[in-house]
Tab-separated table of C-alpha atoms and ligand atoms in Angstrom:
chain	number	residue	atom	x	y	z
A	373	MET	CA	0.000	0.000	0.000
A	374	THR	CA	1.277	3.435	-0.861
A	375	LEU	CA	-0.789	5.078	1.866
A	376	SER	CA	-2.039	3.404	5.026
A	377	LEU	CA	-3.844	5.111	7.860
A	378	THR	CA	-4.626	2.769	10.726
A	379	ASP	CA	-6.709	3.803	13.759
A	380	VAL	CA	-5.803	7.426	13.183
A	381	ARG	CA	-7.132	9.885	15.710
A	382	LEU	CA	-6.824	13.666	15.574
A	383	THR	CA	-8.386	16.284	17.823
A	384	TYR	CA	-8.246	20.070	17.896
A	385	PRO	CA	-8.550	22.263	20.997
A	386	ASP	CA	-12.121	23.561	21.300
A	387	GLY	CA	-12.564	25.749	24.363
A	388	ASP	CA	-11.978	23.524	27.359
A	389	ARG	CA	-12.792	20.421	25.337
A	390	ARG	CA	-11.331	18.747	22.253
A	391	LEU	CA	-13.035	18.507	18.912
A	392	VAL	CA	-12.584	15.084	17.356
A	393	ALA	CA	-11.613	15.657	13.716
A	394	LEU	CA	-10.575	12.071	12.959
A	395	ALA	CA	-11.943	9.201	15.020
A	396	ASP	CA	-10.025	5.961	14.516
A	397	VAL	CA	-9.821	6.330	10.775
A	398	ASP	CA	-8.621	3.496	8.560
A	399	LEU	CA	-7.768	4.149	4.936
A	400	HIS	CA	-5.530	2.156	2.628
A	401	VAL	CA	-4.785	3.342	-0.878
A	402	ALA	CA	-2.821	1.307	-3.399
A	403	ALA	CA	-0.571	2.560	-6.185
A	404	GLY	CA	-2.680	3.308	-9.237
A	405	GLU	CA	-5.889	3.838	-7.255
A	406	LEU	CA	-8.028	6.987	-7.171
A	407	VAL	CA	-10.060	7.138	-3.972
A	408	ALA	CA	-12.656	9.846	-3.496
A	409	VAL	CA	-13.408	11.076	0.019
A	410	THR	CA	-16.798	12.667	0.244
A	411	GLY	CA	-18.880	13.939	3.133
A	412	PRO	CA	-20.363	17.158	4.497
A	413	SER	CA	-18.443	20.303	5.309
A	414	GLY	CA	-16.680	20.034	8.661
A	415	SER	CA	-16.660	16.235	8.654
A	416	GLY	CA	-12.852	16.027	8.686
A	417	LYS	CA	-11.914	15.584	5.023
A	418	SER	CA	-9.183	18.224	4.921
A	419	SER	CA	-7.860	17.008	8.263
A	420	LEU	CA	-7.534	13.563	6.737
A	421	LEU	CA	-5.437	14.974	3.888
A	422	ALA	CA	-3.297	16.990	6.292
A	423	VAL	CA	-2.471	13.867	8.291
A	424	ALA	CA	-1.910	11.754	5.166
A	425	GLY	CA	0.343	14.506	3.801
A	426	ALA	CA	2.520	14.674	6.910
A	427	LEU	CA	1.431	18.279	7.439
A	428	ILE	CA	0.037	17.514	10.870
A	429	THR	CA	0.793	14.591	13.141
A	430	ALA	CA	-1.898	12.208	14.269
A	431	GLU	CA	-2.521	11.986	17.993
A	432	SER	CA	-2.584	8.216	17.818
A	433	GLY	CA	-2.662	5.523	15.204
A	434	THR	CA	-0.256	4.890	12.360
A	435	VAL	CA	0.340	6.601	9.039
A	436	THR	CA	2.657	4.919	6.556
A	437	ILE	CA	3.675	6.174	3.133
A	438	GLY	CA	5.404	3.657	0.888
A	439	GLY	CA	5.765	1.450	3.958
A	440	VAL	CA	7.548	4.157	5.965
A	441	ASP	CA	5.956	4.943	9.326
A	442	LEU	CA	5.700	8.728	9.652
A	443	GLY	CA	5.707	8.384	13.431
A	444	ALA	CA	9.224	6.956	13.302
A	445	LEU	CA	10.630	9.991	11.465
A	446	ASP	CA	11.884	13.254	12.920
A	447	GLN	CA	10.607	16.523	11.468
A	448	PRO	CA	13.342	17.009	8.814
A	449	ALA	CA	12.865	13.438	7.598
A	450	ARG	CA	9.099	13.933	7.432
A	451	ASP	CA	9.611	17.139	5.454
A	452	ARG	CA	11.928	15.351	3.057
A	453	LEU	CA	9.480	12.498	2.587
A	454	ARG	CA	6.718	15.022	1.885
A	455	ARG	CA	8.863	16.793	-0.723
A	456	GLU	CA	9.975	13.586	-2.396
A	457	GLN	CA	6.822	11.479	-2.251
A	458	ILE	CA	3.751	13.691	-2.051
A	459	GLY	CA	2.044	16.067	-4.449
A	460	PHE	CA	-0.728	18.411	-3.317
A	461	VAL	CA	-3.532	19.951	-5.346
A	462	PHE	CA	-5.795	22.456	-3.617
A	463	GLN	CA	-9.186	23.996	-4.246
A	464	GLN	CA	-7.583	27.016	-5.863
A	465	ALA	CA	-4.457	26.429	-7.892
A	466	ASN	CA	-2.682	29.223	-5.931
A	467	LEU	CA	-0.463	30.092	-8.858
A	468	LEU	CA	1.955	32.989	-8.648
A	469	GLY	CA	0.512	35.855	-10.653
A	470	SER	CA	3.734	36.945	-12.318
A	471	LEU	CA	4.918	33.533	-13.533
A	472	THR	CA	4.072	31.687	-16.729
A	473	ALA	CA	2.601	28.187	-16.505
A	474	LEU	CA	5.999	26.723	-17.354
A	475	ASP	CA	7.757	28.805	-14.702
A	476	GLN	CA	5.257	27.718	-12.012
A	477	LEU	CA	6.533	24.190	-12.601
A	478	LEU	CA	10.193	25.132	-12.923
A	479	LEU	CA	10.048	26.994	-9.616
A	480	VAL	CA	9.031	23.803	-7.827
A	481	ALA	CA	11.881	21.923	-9.492
A	482	HIS	CA	14.326	24.668	-8.544
A	483	ILE	CA	13.281	24.469	-4.885
A	484	SER	CA	13.778	20.693	-4.994
A	485	ARG	CA	17.159	21.169	-6.733
A	486	VAL	CA	16.216	19.219	-9.845
A	487	PRO	CA	18.795	19.930	-12.583
A	488	ARG	CA	17.546	22.596	-14.987
A	489	ALA	CA	17.525	20.474	-18.157
A	490	VAL	CA	15.692	17.615	-16.438
A	491	ALA	CA	13.184	20.051	-14.968
A	492	ARG	CA	12.507	21.746	-18.281
A	493	GLU	CA	11.913	18.454	-20.072
A	494	ARG	CA	9.663	17.219	-17.255
A	495	ALA	CA	7.680	20.454	-17.063
A	496	GLN	CA	7.037	20.497	-20.787
A	497	ARG	CA	5.970	16.858	-20.759
A	498	LEU	CA	3.567	17.499	-17.852
A	499	LEU	CA	2.031	20.606	-19.413
A	500	ASP	CA	1.532	18.552	-22.542
A	501	ARG	CA	-0.036	15.792	-20.436
A	502	VAL	CA	-2.618	18.176	-18.973
A	503	GLY	CA	-3.360	19.596	-22.418
A	504	LEU	CA	-1.592	22.921	-21.943
A	505	ALA	CA	1.502	22.607	-24.113
A	506	ALA	CA	0.349	25.559	-26.183
A	507	LYS	CA	-0.182	27.686	-23.063
A	508	ALA	CA	3.178	27.154	-21.371
A	509	GLY	CA	4.006	30.849	-21.781
A	510	LYS	CA	0.720	32.162	-20.368
A	511	ARG	CA	0.353	33.787	-16.951
A	512	PRO	CA	-2.517	32.813	-14.625
A	513	HIS	CA	-4.763	35.748	-15.631
A	514	GLN	CA	-4.539	34.553	-19.240
A	515	LEU	CA	-5.826	31.091	-18.295
A	516	SER	CA	-9.337	29.884	-17.449
A	517	GLY	CA	-10.133	28.455	-14.016
A	518	GLY	CA	-9.975	24.925	-15.391
A	519	GLU	CA	-6.646	25.586	-17.068
A	520	ARG	CA	-5.217	27.050	-13.874
A	521	GLN	CA	-6.316	23.968	-11.987
A	522	ARG	CA	-4.625	21.776	-14.606
A	523	VAL	CA	-1.400	23.762	-14.134
A	524	GLY	CA	-1.849	23.001	-10.424
A	525	VAL	CA	-2.107	19.287	-11.222
A	526	ALA	CA	1.001	19.413	-13.425
A	527	ARG	CA	2.871	21.304	-10.710
A	528	ALA	CA	1.932	18.665	-8.133
A	529	LEU	CA	3.438	16.021	-10.408
A	530	MET	CA	6.776	17.797	-10.882
A	531	GLY	CA	8.325	15.950	-7.955
A	532	GLU	CA	7.151	12.604	-9.418
A	533	PRO	CA	5.165	11.795	-6.268
A	534	SER	CA	3.953	8.348	-5.288
A	535	LEU	CA	1.045	9.917	-3.395
A	536	LEU	CA	-1.227	12.669	-4.694
A	537	LEU	CA	-3.510	14.492	-2.251
A	538	VAL	CA	-6.224	16.591	-3.796
A	539	ASP	CA	-8.647	18.824	-1.889
A	540	GLU	CA	-11.869	19.939	-3.618
A	541	PRO	CA	-10.301	20.362	-7.067
A	542	THR	CA	-13.587	21.062	-8.840
A	543	SER	CA	-15.409	23.329	-6.410
A	544	ALA	CA	-14.530	26.481	-8.357
A	545	LEU	CA	-15.264	24.924	-11.755
A	546	ASP	CA	-18.384	24.328	-13.813
A	547	HIS	CA	-19.495	20.756	-14.452
A	548	ASP	CA	-17.622	20.117	-17.698
A	549	ARG	CA	-14.364	21.705	-16.581
A	550	GLY	CA	-14.620	19.841	-13.290
A	551	GLU	CA	-15.120	16.594	-15.122
A	552	THR	CA	-12.064	17.233	-17.302
A	553	VAL	CA	-9.940	17.720	-14.195
A	554	VAL	CA	-11.228	14.575	-12.450
A	555	ARG	CA	-10.859	12.478	-15.600
A	556	MET	CA	-7.304	13.738	-15.935
A	557	LEU	CA	-6.545	12.901	-12.292
A	558	ARG	CA	-7.916	9.399	-12.815
A	559	ASP	CA	-5.917	8.761	-15.986
A	560	ILE	CA	-2.703	10.114	-14.465
A	561	THR	CA	-3.288	8.017	-11.333
A	562	HIS	CA	-3.514	4.897	-13.471
A	563	GLU	CA	-0.696	5.757	-15.898
A	564	ASN	CA	1.798	6.919	-13.279
A	565	GLN	CA	0.713	4.309	-10.705
A	566	VAL	CA	0.373	7.021	-8.103
A	567	ALA	CA	-1.985	6.613	-5.135
A	568	THR	CA	-4.475	9.469	-5.209
A	569	VAL	CA	-6.867	10.663	-2.514
A	570	MET	CA	-9.326	13.248	-3.778
A	571	VAL	CA	-11.596	15.063	-1.363
A	572	THR	CA	-14.802	16.307	-2.899
A	573	HIS	CA	-18.306	17.109	-1.803
A	574	ASP	CA	-19.243	17.148	-5.449
A	575	VAL	CA	-21.008	13.832	-6.203
A	576	GLN	CA	-21.216	14.423	-9.948
A	577	HIS	CA	-17.768	13.084	-10.726
A	578	LEU	CA	-17.649	10.156	-8.314
A	579	HIS	CA	-18.383	7.625	-11.032
A	580	LEU	CA	-14.977	8.430	-12.511
A	581	THR	CA	-13.117	7.297	-9.388
A	582	ASP	CA	-12.062	3.792	-8.398
A	583	ARG	CA	-13.542	3.882	-4.901
A	584	VAL	CA	-15.565	6.223	-2.731
A	585	VAL	CA	-15.393	6.568	1.049
A	586	THR	CA	-17.469	8.919	3.156
A	587	MET	CA	-16.581	11.006	6.204
A	588	HIS	CA	-19.138	11.770	8.880
A	589	ASP	CA	-18.138	13.511	12.092
A	590	GLY	CA	-14.569	12.297	11.776
A	591	GLN	CA	-15.535	8.735	10.979
A	592	LEU	CA	-14.810	7.130	7.660
A	593	THR	CA	-17.321	4.665	6.344
A	594	PRO	CA	-15.871	2.167	3.906
A	595	ALA	CA	-16.671	1.889	0.253
A	596	GLN	CA	-19.987	3.286	-0.745
A	597	PRO	CA	-21.349	1.471	-3.740
A	598	ILE	CA	-21.653	3.767	-6.706
A	599	VAL	CA	-25.047	3.032	-8.147
A	600	THR	CA	-24.952	3.482	-11.859
A	601	GLY	CA	-28.616	3.238	-12.716
A	602	ARG	CA	-30.425	4.931	-15.576
A	603	GLY	CA	-27.810	5.660	-18.166
A	604	ALA	CA	-24.067	5.720	-17.929
A	605	GLY	CA	-22.443	7.579	-15.134
A	606	THR	CA	-25.458	8.312	-12.980
A	607	VAL	CA	-24.451	8.479	-9.366
A	608	ALA	CA	-27.234	7.842	-6.933
A	609	ALA	CA	-27.576	8.117	-3.223
A	610	VAL	CA	-24.010	8.776	-2.215
A	611	ARG	CA	-24.436	10.117	1.290
E	1194	ADP	P1	-13.836	19.335	6.029
E	1194	ADP	O1	-12.609	19.450	5.184
E	1194	ADP	O2	-14.581	18.052	5.846
E	1194	ADP	O3	-14.744	20.511	5.866
E	1194	ADP	P2	-12.030	19.821	8.271
E	1194	ADP	O4	-11.059	18.714	8.346
E	1194	ADP	O5	-11.572	21.096	7.672
E	1194	ADP	O6	-13.381	19.311	7.561
E	1194	ADP	O7	-12.553	20.123	9.746
E	1194	ADP	C1	-13.044	19.128	10.618
E	1194	ADP	C2	-13.442	19.781	11.928
E	1194	ADP	O8	-12.286	20.260	12.590
E	1194	ADP	C3	-14.362	20.970	11.758
E	1194	ADP	O9	-15.258	20.998	12.851
E	1194	ADP	C4	-13.413	22.153	11.806
E	1194	ADP	O10	-14.079	23.298	12.276
E	1194	ADP	C5	-12.364	21.673	12.782
E	1194	ADP	N1	-11.019	22.220	12.492
E	1194	ADP	C6	-10.344	22.127	11.329
E	1194	ADP	N2	-9.118	22.673	11.421
E	1194	ADP	C7	-9.022	23.139	12.700
E	1194	ADP	C8	-7.987	23.811	13.431
E	1194	ADP	N3	-6.804	24.100	12.858
E	1194	ADP	N4	-8.249	24.124	14.719
E	1194	ADP	C9	-9.413	23.825	15.304
E	1194	ADP	N5	-10.434	23.182	14.675
E	1194	ADP	C10	-10.235	22.845	13.382
E	1195	MG	MG1	-12.112	20.825	3.662
């Protein structure tokens, strides 16, 4: 398993009590698998990604990435693992306004000390992969929301991650642009054999994923069947 969360518990301070964000969560994601995490706002979805991404440490339980137990690493080692193994895609692409699409990717490579020629070749290949080869020289304001999000996906792949963590990638997009992004994430997950966890409260694109789990009050319920009734791709009753 690329990502394994076992009995993971996380709480936040809440006045004189603690708010339980993750209650004994189990989640195992294999290489080449796109898992959607759905559930209402405040149910703990982003907290799950933060723990899986080594951004915050679980209070108890175990998180392993590529078989490595995060709890056994010190902070610098965790940071290194995050840089080397994990790509993040957020709700907004958070691109730098003054940089071209290509330079957004090259900046990441520069920070990770990837040699310039390697980085340039990789960045061009990734922009091509997300359908933006012709827009490599465009700045964010010259791109549509969907295109910006696809730059964000390409940027997340610059470090050749084994784990991709995606938070609400379609919430700012219309249906068709959202679908393009999710389809792209699925295909890249399969082609690159990356393990991908995609948080979404958008049920429209769930039929494109390999598996759906649902968060409720910090608890993860295992696979929800995706009912494909009436016509291809209809998703029913995902709660
Ligand atoms: P979701 O992404 O499903 O909306 P979150 O993981 O963001 O849920 O939040 C889960 C719960 O934890 C919510 O009740 C939220 O208010 C609370 N929470 C999230 N982050 C913090 C924080 N840094 N400090 C305190 N409470 C937080
Ligand atoms: Mg969230």
